[in-house]
Amino acid sequence: MRYSIDGDLCTGHGRCYSLAPGVFEADDDGFNAERGSEGEVEPGREDAAVLGAESCPEQAIRFVRVTRPVSADG
């Protein structure tokens, strides 16, 4: 499960890393440390990641759909 954090939307409320420590982390200024980038959720931490993302008032965290290339064999 991958996620993306919009660096322009993140305003540093800290709900994501408060509710999902170990999935999301704070930087020195209180923003999500991975804002403006993508990250991978460790297996077994998906529920915490969803809780942290849904708690963001700005909806700065989105889950990224990973698509697999279709082989020539179909």
PDB file of C-alpha atoms in Angstrom:
ATOM      1  CA  MET A   1       0.000   0.000   0.000  1.00  0.00           C
ATOM      2  CA  ARG A   2       1.491   3.303  -1.081  1.00  0.00           C
ATOM      3  CA  TYR A   3       0.547   6.823  -0.089  1.00  0.00           C
ATOM      4  CA  SER A   4       1.283  10.318  -1.282  1.00  0.00           C
ATOM      5  CA  ILE A   5       1.447  13.417   0.911  1.00  0.00           C
ATOM      6  CA  ASP A   6       0.677  16.739  -0.737  1.00  0.00           C
ATOM      7  CA  GLY A   7       3.270  19.184   0.520  1.00  0.00           C
ATOM      8  CA  ASP A   8       1.073  22.178  -0.278  1.00  0.00           C
ATOM      9  CA  LEU A   9      -1.920  20.855   1.675  1.00  0.00           C
ATOM     10  CA  CYS A  10      -0.088  19.618   4.783  1.00  0.00           C
ATOM     11  CA  THR A  11      -0.273  22.350   7.421  1.00  0.00           C
ATOM     12  CA  GLY A  12       1.196  20.465  10.368  1.00  0.00           C
ATOM     13  CA  HIS A  13      -1.824  19.567  12.488  1.00  0.00           C
ATOM     14  CA  GLY A  14      -0.026  16.324  13.362  1.00  0.00           C
ATOM     15  CA  ARG A  15      -3.060  14.088  13.488  1.00  0.00           C
ATOM     16  CA  CYS A  16      -1.578  11.609  11.017  1.00  0.00           C
ATOM     17  CA  TYR A  17       1.527  10.830  13.032  1.00  0.00           C
ATOM     18  CA  SER A  18      -0.276  11.157  16.380  1.00  0.00           C
ATOM     19  CA  LEU A  19      -2.834   8.516  15.396  1.00  0.00           C
ATOM     20  CA  ALA A  20      -0.518   6.367  13.296  1.00  0.00           C
ATOM     21  CA  PRO A  21       2.960   6.499  14.829  1.00  0.00           C
ATOM     22  CA  GLY A  22       5.350   4.267  12.982  1.00  0.00           C
ATOM     23  CA  VAL A  23       3.492   4.888   9.748  1.00  0.00           C
ATOM     24  CA  PHE A  24       3.806   8.668   9.654  1.00  0.00           C
ATOM     25  CA  GLU A  25       6.463  10.777  11.370  1.00  0.00           C
ATOM     26  CA  ALA A  26       6.916  14.459  12.166  1.00  0.00           C
ATOM     27  CA  ASP A  27       9.717  16.661  10.955  1.00  0.00           C
ATOM     28  CA  ASP A  28      11.373  19.255  13.194  1.00  0.00           C
ATOM     29  CA  ASP A  29       8.665  21.818  12.348  1.00  0.00           C
ATOM     30  CA  GLY A  30       5.690  19.541  13.126  1.00  0.00           C
ATOM     31  CA  PHE A  31       4.792  18.722   9.525  1.00  0.00           C
ATOM     32  CA  ASN A  32       4.611  15.207   8.141  1.00  0.00           C
ATOM     33  CA  ALA A  33       8.236  14.279   7.481  1.00  0.00           C
ATOM     34  CA  GLU A  34       7.358  12.853   4.071  1.00  0.00           C
ATOM     35  CA  ARG A  35       5.256  15.729   2.787  1.00  0.00           C
ATOM     36  CA  GLY A  36       5.708  16.267  -0.911  1.00  0.00           C
ATOM     37  CA  SER A  37       6.613  12.638  -1.513  1.00  0.00           C
ATOM     38  CA  GLU A  38       5.334   9.068  -1.518  1.00  0.00           C
ATOM     39  CA  GLY A  39       5.859   6.293   0.980  1.00  0.00           C
ATOM     40  CA  GLU A  40       5.099   2.636   1.510  1.00  0.00           C
ATOM     41  CA  VAL A  41       2.971   1.287   4.362  1.00  0.00           C
ATOM     42  CA  GLU A  42       4.499  -1.726   6.070  1.00  0.00           C
ATOM     43  CA  PRO A  43       2.387  -4.881   5.951  1.00  0.00           C
ATOM     44  CA  GLY A  44       0.070  -5.049   8.944  1.00  0.00           C
ATOM     45  CA  ARG A  45       0.002  -1.252   9.370  1.00  0.00           C
ATOM     46  CA  GLU A  46      -2.687  -0.553   6.749  1.00  0.00           C
ATOM     47  CA  ASP A  47      -5.490   0.151   9.255  1.00  0.00           C
ATOM     48  CA  ALA A  48      -3.326   2.662  11.125  1.00  0.00           C
ATOM     49  CA  ALA A  49      -2.352   4.345   7.843  1.00  0.00           C
ATOM     50  CA  VAL A  50      -5.995   4.712   6.837  1.00  0.00           C
ATOM     51  CA  LEU A  51      -6.885   6.143  10.270  1.00  0.00           C
ATOM     52  CA  GLY A  52      -4.059   8.675  10.066  1.00  0.00           C
ATOM     53  CA  ALA A  53      -4.968   9.682   6.528  1.00  0.00           C
ATOM     54  CA  GLU A  54      -8.689  10.001   7.252  1.00  0.00           C
ATOM     55  CA  SER A  55      -7.907  12.194  10.265  1.00  0.00           C
ATOM     56  CA  CYS A  56      -6.060  14.797   8.202  1.00  0.00           C
ATOM     57  CA  PRO A  57      -8.277  17.918   8.101  1.00  0.00           C
ATOM     58  CA  GLU A  58      -6.736  18.999   4.784  1.00  0.00           C
ATOM     59  CA  GLN A  59      -6.937  15.523   3.224  1.00  0.00           C
ATOM     60  CA  ALA A  60      -3.265  15.862   2.315  1.00  0.00           C
ATOM     61  CA  ILE A  61      -2.682  12.097   2.391  1.00  0.00           C
ATOM     62  CA  ARG A  62      -3.920  10.010  -0.502  1.00  0.00           C
ATOM     63  CA  PHE A  63      -3.415   6.363  -1.257  1.00  0.00           C
ATOM     64  CA  VAL A  64      -1.771   5.580  -4.560  1.00  0.00           C
ATOM     65  CA  ARG A  65      -3.050   2.781  -6.698  1.00  0.00           C
ATOM     66  CA  VAL A  66      -0.218   0.619  -7.978  1.00  0.00           C
ATOM     67  CA  THR A  67      -0.863  -0.915 -11.356  1.00  0.00           C
ATOM     68  CA  ARG A  68       1.006  -3.814 -12.786  1.00  0.00           C
ATOM     69  CA  PRO A  69       1.973  -3.856 -16.450  1.00  0.00           C
ATOM     70  CA  VAL A  70       0.017  -6.299 -18.539  1.00  0.00           C
ATOM     71  CA  SER A  71       2.209  -8.970 -20.040  1.00  0.00           C
ATOM     72  CA  ALA A  72       2.119  -9.828 -23.729  1.00  0.00           C
ATOM     73  CA  ASP A  73       0.728 -13.224 -22.705  1.00  0.00           C
ATOM     74  CA  GLY A  74      -2.376 -11.468 -21.364  1.00  0.00           C
TER      75      GLY A  74
END
